[in-house]
Short mmCIF file of C-alpha atoms and ligand atoms in Angstrom, two decimals:
data_model
loop_
_atom_site.label_atom_id
_atom_site.label_comp_id
_atom_site.label_asym_id
_atom_site.label_seq_id
_atom_site.Cartn_x
_atom_site.Cartn_y
_atom_site.Cartn_z
CA MET I 13 14.29 0.28 -43.22
CA ALA I 14 14.14 0.23 -46.84
CA LEU I 15 13.08 -2.22 -49.48
CA HIS I 16 15.17 -0.37 -52.04
CA PRO I 17 18.70 0.97 -51.66
CA LEU I 18 19.22 4.70 -51.95
CA LYS I 19 22.15 6.78 -53.09
CA LEU I 20 23.06 9.99 -51.32
CA PRO I 21 22.89 13.05 -53.61
CA THR I 22 26.04 15.16 -53.95
CA SER I 23 24.29 17.93 -52.03
CA ALA I 24 24.45 15.64 -49.01
CA SER I 25 27.82 17.33 -48.56
CA LEU I 26 25.93 20.54 -47.72
CA LEU I 27 23.98 18.75 -45.01
CA CYS I 28 27.33 17.47 -43.76
CA ARG I 29 28.40 21.09 -43.51
CA ILE I 30 25.39 21.80 -41.29
CA VAL I 31 26.42 18.85 -39.14
CA GLY I 32 29.92 20.37 -39.16
CA LEU I 33 28.55 23.69 -37.87
CA GLN I 34 26.71 21.91 -35.08
CA LYS I 35 29.85 20.01 -34.17
CA GLN I 36 31.87 23.21 -34.12
CA LEU I 37 29.32 24.83 -31.80
CA LEU I 38 29.14 21.84 -29.45
CA LYS I 39 32.92 21.68 -29.35
CA ALA I 40 33.12 25.35 -28.33
CA LEU I 41 30.41 24.72 -25.74
CA SER I 42 32.30 21.72 -24.36
CA ASP I 43 35.29 23.86 -23.39
CA PRO I 44 35.67 23.28 -19.63
CA GLY I 45 36.87 26.90 -19.21
CA LEU I 46 33.76 28.35 -20.90
CA ALA I 47 32.19 31.28 -19.07
CA PRO I 48 28.44 30.73 -19.62
CA GLN I 49 27.62 34.42 -19.17
CA THR I 50 29.67 35.26 -22.28
CA VAL I 51 27.53 33.04 -24.50
CA ASN I 52 25.11 34.98 -26.69
CA ALA I 53 24.43 35.61 -30.38
CA ALA I 54 27.71 37.53 -30.72
CA TRP I 55 29.57 34.58 -29.21
CA VAL I 56 27.92 32.25 -31.75
CA GLN I 57 29.00 34.64 -34.51
CA GLY I 58 32.54 34.33 -33.20
CA VAL I 59 32.34 30.53 -33.37
CA TRP I 60 30.82 30.60 -36.85
CA CYS I 61 32.98 33.49 -37.99
CA ARG I 62 33.03 32.38 -41.63
CA LEU I 63 29.25 32.56 -41.95
CA ASP I 64 27.32 35.70 -42.81
CA ALA I 65 26.76 37.59 -39.54
CA GLU I 66 23.18 38.50 -40.41
CA TRP I 67 22.40 34.85 -41.17
CA VAL I 68 23.83 33.87 -37.76
CA ARG I 69 21.81 36.61 -36.05
CA LYS I 70 18.62 35.20 -37.55
CA PHE I 71 19.69 31.69 -36.60
CA CYS I 72 19.90 32.79 -32.97
CA LEU I 73 16.33 34.10 -32.93
CA GLY I 74 13.31 31.93 -32.15
CA GLY I 75 14.75 30.81 -28.83
CA GLN I 76 17.99 29.34 -30.23
CA GLU I 77 20.19 31.79 -28.33
CA ALA I 78 18.53 30.83 -25.03
CA ARG I 79 18.91 27.13 -25.81
CA ILE I 80 22.61 27.57 -26.55
CA GLN I 81 22.93 29.48 -23.27
CA ALA I 82 21.18 26.64 -21.42
CA ILE I 83 23.69 24.16 -22.83
CA ALA I 84 26.52 26.54 -21.85
CA GLY I 85 25.14 26.55 -18.29
CA ALA I 86 25.30 22.75 -17.98
CA THR I 87 28.15 20.99 -16.18
CA PRO I 88 31.41 20.42 -18.08
CA THR I 89 30.67 16.68 -17.91
CA ALA I 90 27.28 17.17 -19.57
CA ARG I 91 28.70 19.42 -22.29
CA LYS I 92 31.58 17.07 -23.05
CA GLY I 93 29.24 14.07 -23.04
CA LEU I 94 26.93 15.82 -25.47
CA TYR I 95 29.76 16.70 -27.82
CA ASP I 96 31.17 13.17 -27.72
CA GLU I 97 27.80 11.55 -28.33
CA PHE I 98 27.08 13.97 -31.18
CA ARG I 99 30.33 12.97 -32.89
CA ARG I 100 29.71 9.29 -32.27
CA GLN I 101 26.13 9.29 -33.59
CA ASN I 102 26.97 11.37 -36.63
CA ASN I 103 29.53 8.84 -37.76
CA VAL I 104 26.54 6.88 -38.99
CA PRO I 105 28.21 4.29 -41.27
CA ALA I 106 30.61 3.28 -38.47
CA LEU I 107 27.80 3.31 -35.93
CA LEU I 108 25.68 0.98 -38.07
CA ARG I 109 28.63 -1.34 -38.68
CA THR I 110 29.00 -1.79 -34.95
CA GLY I 111 25.31 -2.36 -34.30
CA GLY I 112 24.18 1.10 -33.28
CA ASP I 113 23.86 1.52 -29.54
CA PHE I 114 21.93 4.74 -30.12
CA ARG I 115 21.78 6.48 -26.74
CA ASP I 116 18.94 8.66 -25.56
CA LEU I 117 20.02 12.15 -24.51
CA ASN I 118 18.82 11.84 -20.95
CA GLY I 119 20.90 8.69 -20.58
CA LEU I 120 24.05 10.79 -20.95
CA PRO I 121 25.93 11.89 -17.80
CA ASP I 122 24.57 15.01 -16.08
CA ILE I 123 21.83 15.56 -18.68
CA ASP I 124 18.43 15.73 -17.01
CA ALA I 125 15.04 15.78 -18.70
CA ASP I 126 14.95 19.59 -18.93
CA LEU I 127 18.34 19.85 -20.58
CA ALA I 128 17.53 16.92 -22.90
CA ALA I 129 14.34 18.75 -23.95
CA THR I 130 16.28 21.95 -24.59
CA VAL I 131 18.91 20.15 -26.67
CA THR I 132 16.14 18.40 -28.61
CA GLU I 133 14.45 21.72 -29.38
CA PHE I 134 17.77 23.21 -30.47
CA PHE I 135 18.36 20.46 -33.05
CA LYS I 136 14.75 20.38 -34.19
CA ASP I 137 14.99 24.11 -34.87
CA CYS I 138 18.26 23.57 -36.76
CA TYR I 139 16.31 21.23 -39.02
CA ALA I 140 13.30 23.53 -39.29
CA LEU I 141 15.62 26.25 -40.59
CA LEU I 142 16.24 24.10 -43.66
CA GLY I 143 12.70 24.99 -44.72
CA GLN I 144 12.70 27.86 -47.19
CA ALA I 145 9.90 29.52 -45.22
CA GLY I 146 12.02 29.52 -42.02
CA ARG I 147 13.59 32.69 -40.69
CA THR I 148 16.95 31.94 -42.36
CA LYS I 149 15.39 30.52 -45.56
CA GLY I 150 17.69 27.54 -45.49
CA TYR I 151 21.43 27.46 -44.91
CA THR I 152 23.90 29.61 -46.82
CA PHE I 153 27.61 28.89 -46.71
CA PRO I 154 30.68 30.94 -47.58
CA GLY I 155 30.97 31.17 -51.35
CA GLY I 156 27.20 31.39 -51.74
CA ARG I 157 26.33 27.68 -51.73
CA ALA I 158 22.94 27.16 -50.13
CA ILE I 159 20.64 24.31 -49.20
CA THR I 160 16.97 24.00 -48.36
CA LYS I 161 14.76 21.01 -47.65
CA TRP I 162 13.04 21.42 -51.00
CA GLY I 163 16.34 21.67 -52.87
CA TYR I 164 17.63 18.59 -51.12
CA LYS I 165 14.62 16.54 -52.20
CA GLU I 166 15.16 17.71 -55.77
CA ARG I 167 18.81 16.69 -55.66
CA PHE I 168 17.74 13.28 -54.42
CA ARG I 169 15.73 12.84 -57.57
CA ASP I 170 18.73 13.88 -59.66
CA ALA I 171 20.93 11.33 -57.91
CA ASN I 172 18.31 8.59 -58.23
CA PRO I 173 16.76 9.40 -61.63
CA THR I 174 14.49 6.37 -61.63
CA MET I 175 13.31 7.06 -58.14
CA VAL I 176 9.53 7.10 -58.25
CA VAL I 177 9.12 4.28 -55.75
CA CYS I 178 8.84 4.76 -52.01
CA PRO I 179 11.71 2.86 -50.36
CA TYR I 180 9.52 1.90 -47.39
CA CYS I 181 6.36 0.54 -49.06
CA ASP I 182 7.31 -0.06 -52.72
CA GLY I 183 4.37 2.20 -53.68
CA ASP I 184 4.28 5.35 -55.77
CA LEU I 185 6.59 7.97 -54.24
CA GLY I 186 4.47 10.92 -55.42
CA THR I 187 5.60 14.20 -53.92
CA ALA I 188 8.27 12.93 -51.58
CA GLU I 189 8.52 13.95 -47.95
CA LEU I 190 11.75 13.72 -45.99
CA ASP I 191 11.49 11.21 -43.18
CA HIS I 192 13.85 11.16 -40.25
CA TYR I 193 14.66 7.48 -40.19
CA TYR I 194 15.56 7.87 -36.52
CA CYS I 195 12.95 10.40 -35.46
CA LYS I 196 14.24 13.76 -34.35
CA SER I 197 12.17 13.80 -31.17
CA HIS I 198 14.16 10.82 -29.86
CA PHE I 199 17.41 11.23 -31.76
CA PRO I 200 17.77 14.97 -32.30
CA LEU I 201 21.54 14.77 -32.81
CA LEU I 202 20.79 13.21 -36.20
CA ALA I 203 18.16 15.78 -37.22
CA CYS I 204 20.27 17.20 -40.07
CA SER I 205 22.31 14.11 -40.94
CA PRO I 206 22.00 13.09 -44.61
CA TRP I 207 22.23 9.47 -43.44
CA ASN I 208 19.02 9.99 -41.52
CA LEU I 209 16.90 11.79 -44.13
CA VAL I 210 14.95 9.57 -46.49
CA PRO I 211 12.53 10.67 -49.23
CA ILE I 212 9.39 8.59 -48.72
CA CYS I 213 5.75 8.77 -49.80
CA LYS I 214 3.29 10.92 -47.90
CA SER I 215 1.34 7.84 -46.80
CA CYS I 216 4.35 6.22 -45.11
CA ASN I 217 5.19 9.47 -43.35
CA ASP I 218 1.71 9.62 -41.83
CA THR I 219 2.08 9.94 -38.07
CA THR I 220 -1.27 8.41 -37.18
CA ILE I 221 -1.39 5.22 -39.23
CA ALA I 222 2.10 4.67 -40.63
CA LYS I 223 5.67 4.94 -39.40
CA GLY I 224 5.54 8.53 -38.23
CA ASP I 225 7.87 9.02 -35.28
CA ARG I 226 8.22 5.35 -34.42
CA ILE I 227 11.73 4.07 -33.92
CA ALA I 228 13.40 1.45 -36.10
CA LEU I 229 15.67 0.25 -33.33
CA SER I 230 15.51 -2.61 -30.84
CA PRO I 231 14.51 -1.61 -27.31
CA GLY I 232 17.55 -0.98 -25.19
CA PRO I 233 19.95 -0.05 -23.92
CA PRO I 234 21.73 -0.69 -26.11
CA ARG I 235 19.37 0.40 -28.86
CA SER I 236 20.68 -1.81 -31.59
CA SER I 237 20.18 -1.43 -35.34
CA VAL I 238 21.19 -5.03 -36.04
CA ASP I 239 17.67 -6.38 -36.47
CA TRP I 240 16.49 -3.54 -38.70
CA LEU I 241 16.83 -2.52 -42.29
CA HIS I 242 18.42 0.85 -42.96
CA PRO I 243 17.89 2.86 -46.17
CA PHE I 244 21.59 3.45 -46.70
CA GLY I 245 23.37 1.05 -44.38
CA CYS I 246 21.29 -2.09 -44.73
CA PRO I 247 18.59 -2.16 -47.43
CA ALA I 248 16.75 -5.37 -48.34
CA SER I 249 18.71 -7.68 -50.65
CA ASP I 250 17.65 -8.54 -54.19
CA GLY I 251 16.52 -11.94 -52.91
CA VAL I 252 13.69 -10.44 -50.86
CA ARG I 253 10.21 -11.30 -52.12
CA ILE I 254 6.64 -10.78 -51.05
CA GLN I 255 4.69 -14.00 -50.62
CA LEU I 256 0.91 -13.95 -50.81
CA SER I 257 -1.32 -16.37 -48.95
CA GLY I 258 -5.11 -16.54 -49.11
CA ASN I 259 -7.17 -15.71 -52.19
CA PRO I 260 -6.17 -13.13 -54.78
CA ARG I 261 -8.77 -10.59 -53.59
CA GLN I 262 -7.85 -10.74 -49.91
CA SER I 263 -4.31 -11.96 -49.93
CA VAL I 264 -2.12 -11.77 -46.86
CA PRO I 265 1.28 -10.43 -47.91
CA GLN I 266 4.50 -11.36 -46.16
CA LEU I 267 8.06 -10.32 -46.85
CA HIS I 268 10.33 -13.29 -47.33
CA SER I 269 14.06 -13.90 -47.38
CA PHE I 270 15.99 -17.17 -47.33
CA ASP I 271 18.45 -15.53 -44.93
CA ALA I 272 17.23 -15.87 -41.33
CA ASN I 273 18.93 -12.64 -40.20
CA GLU I 274 17.37 -10.69 -43.05
CA GLN I 275 14.00 -12.30 -42.35
CA ARG I 276 14.14 -10.84 -38.83
CA ARG I 277 14.80 -7.40 -40.29
CA LEU I 278 11.96 -7.80 -42.79
CA ASP I 279 9.56 -8.89 -40.07
CA ASN I 280 10.50 -5.82 -38.03
CA HIS I 281 10.01 -3.57 -41.05
CA HIS I 282 6.54 -4.98 -41.64
CA TRP I 283 5.74 -4.83 -37.91
CA LEU I 284 6.75 -1.17 -37.78
CA LEU I 285 4.68 -0.02 -40.74
CA ASP I 286 1.69 -2.17 -39.78
CA ARG I 287 1.93 -0.77 -36.24
CA LEU I 288 1.56 -4.18 -34.71
CA ASP I 289 2.60 -2.79 -31.32
CA GLN I 290 -0.71 -0.94 -31.12
CA PRO I 291 -3.85 -2.41 -29.49
CA ASN I 292 -5.61 -1.81 -32.81
CA PRO I 293 -2.91 -2.18 -35.46
CA SER I 294 -3.62 -0.29 -38.65
CA ARG I 295 -2.04 -3.03 -40.80
CA TYR I 296 -1.56 -0.17 -43.14
CA LEU I 297 1.24 -1.65 -45.21
CA SER I 298 -0.46 -5.06 -45.46
CA ASN I 299 -3.72 -3.49 -46.60
CA ARG I 300 -2.03 -1.44 -49.27
CA TRP I 301 -0.23 -4.49 -50.59
CA THR I 302 -3.43 -6.57 -50.46
CA ASN I 303 -5.22 -3.93 -52.54
CA ALA I 304 -2.34 -3.57 -54.98
CA ALA I 305 -2.19 -7.37 -55.42
CA SER I 306 -5.93 -7.61 -56.02
CA ALA I 307 -5.91 -4.82 -58.60
CA HIS I 308 -2.93 -6.30 -60.38
CA PHE I 309 -4.45 -9.78 -60.46
CA ASP I 310 -7.44 -8.44 -62.42
CA VAL I 311 -5.15 -6.70 -64.87
CA LEU I 312 -3.01 -9.79 -65.23
CA VAL I 313 -5.93 -12.18 -65.81
CA GLY I 314 -7.25 -9.92 -68.58
CA ARG I 315 -3.84 -9.50 -70.16
CA VAL I 316 -3.01 -13.21 -70.10
CA ASN I 317 -6.44 -14.30 -71.34
CA ARG I 318 -6.14 -11.98 -74.31
CA ARG I 319 -2.72 -13.25 -75.30
CA ALA I 320 -2.93 -16.93 -74.44
CA SER I 321 -2.78 -19.44 -77.27
CA ALA I 322 -1.42 -22.89 -77.94
CA ALA I 323 1.99 -21.34 -78.44
CA ASN I 324 1.74 -18.97 -75.48
CA THR I 325 0.73 -20.88 -72.39
CA ILE I 326 -0.52 -19.15 -69.26
CA GLN I 327 2.64 -20.23 -67.55
CA SER I 328 4.96 -18.74 -70.16
CA LEU I 329 3.02 -15.48 -70.29
CA VAL I 330 3.00 -15.11 -66.51
CA GLN I 331 6.67 -16.05 -66.37
CA ILE I 332 7.48 -13.20 -68.78
CA GLN I 333 5.45 -10.80 -66.64
CA LEU I 334 7.26 -12.00 -63.52
CA GLU I 335 10.63 -11.35 -65.08
CA ASP I 336 9.52 -7.88 -66.19
CA HIS I 337 8.41 -7.02 -62.66
CA GLN I 338 11.63 -8.35 -61.19
CA ALA I 339 13.63 -6.21 -63.62
CA GLU I 340 11.54 -3.17 -62.70
CA ARG I 341 11.97 -3.65 -58.97
CA GLY I 342 12.63 -0.29 -57.33
CA ARG I 343 11.98 1.48 -60.65
CA THR I 344 8.24 0.94 -61.03
CA ALA I 345 5.80 1.28 -58.15
CA SER I 346 4.52 -1.99 -56.67
CA ALA I 347 6.80 -4.18 -58.80
CA ILE I 348 7.45 -6.45 -55.80
CA VAL I 349 3.72 -6.91 -55.20
CA HIS I 350 3.08 -7.53 -58.89
CA ALA I 351 5.85 -10.12 -58.97
CA ALA I 352 4.23 -11.79 -55.95
CA VAL I 353 0.94 -12.16 -57.85
CA CYS I 354 2.77 -13.76 -60.79
CA GLN I 355 4.56 -16.12 -58.44
CA ALA I 356 1.30 -17.21 -56.79
CA ILE I 357 -0.01 -18.17 -60.25
CA LEU I 358 3.21 -19.94 -61.21
CA ASP I 359 3.02 -21.83 -57.92
CA GLN I 360 -0.35 -23.10 -59.26
CA ARG I 361 -2.34 -21.94 -56.29
CA PRO I 362 -5.93 -23.09 -56.98
CA GLU I 363 -7.49 -19.78 -55.80
CA TYR I 364 -5.48 -18.03 -58.46
CA LEU I 365 -5.88 -20.57 -61.24
CA GLU I 366 -9.67 -20.74 -61.08
CA GLU I 367 -9.87 -17.27 -62.60
CA PHE I 368 -8.44 -18.71 -65.78
CA GLY I 369 -10.81 -21.69 -65.64
CA ASN I 370 -13.56 -20.53 -68.02
CA SER I 371 -11.34 -19.88 -70.95
CA ASN I 372 -10.47 -22.45 -73.54
CA LEU I 373 -6.85 -22.12 -72.73
CA PRO I 374 -4.18 -24.71 -72.36
CA GLU I 375 -3.71 -26.02 -68.85
CA LEU I 376 -0.66 -24.92 -67.00
CA SER I 377 2.10 -27.37 -67.73
CA GLN I 378 2.81 -29.58 -64.72
ZN1 LIG B 403 5.61 4.60 -48.82
#
């Protein structure tokens, strides 16, 4: 789900190392000859022998040791299934290429609701430890390289220097928050995956009126990603536009693509952020776009009226503005909405043209 493509920062490799640690642990836990009673913090230190022992000790606090022990106490089938599914899900590019089939934990063999909850808590805590205020103050690797949530967001900005636009809503990114594209409560195995962490605006991350923990996957099984945008794997194409219907003050925005498959993904994106599955949908994204379009229309009318002359028709001035907004797409907040307002004028929609009616300006050329 993203209107704008994103580039992974180089420090994504450090998140991959966290995923590597998790894989190493799950592999050790999947050993059919494992004696569960031997699993404790010292055992974890043995598995992660290259990490600082004190760091590992702190990692095991906060209930992590008990969660690892609970996994160790599961059947060999459950432990192997967990390890296999972890590896499968964390190969995100390949998974997206083949349509997803994201499995819920308690759909895996021998994993009941209790064990699924324990595994979920384990991975959620792994992610929480990325916070600099957590008990490990982020992750530190051999050689001194370290990563925290805050640092990762900063590196994202470095990798995407023009990134001030929220990839979900096209609005101002502000102080970015990291969204789990596939929420960690349902897909905990991806809690630390760089392919699943997206810097978005605070408004889009709102759990009560925006995306929050809602899942950008088709109901399953299989839970397919085919009909959904993905910030890295399947962003919207350059051909995607917003179309406005209604009057310029209360326009109804709709994402549009000439490609029917992409249109389905766009509709799902809009549906997700507007929360149309709710009895009282917030229509949060639509309302923000309606307001942005209305505000921009006023600005545009003033700007065009000031500059219009016999040599500079309304049409030519709006056309220039449209091209500017198209060029700024993904670089300036609300460029897609602003372009939509220009297009509505160029389409000679009467509700839009009447605002220019009182001036002694040339008519739009037909
Ligand atoms: Zn947003």
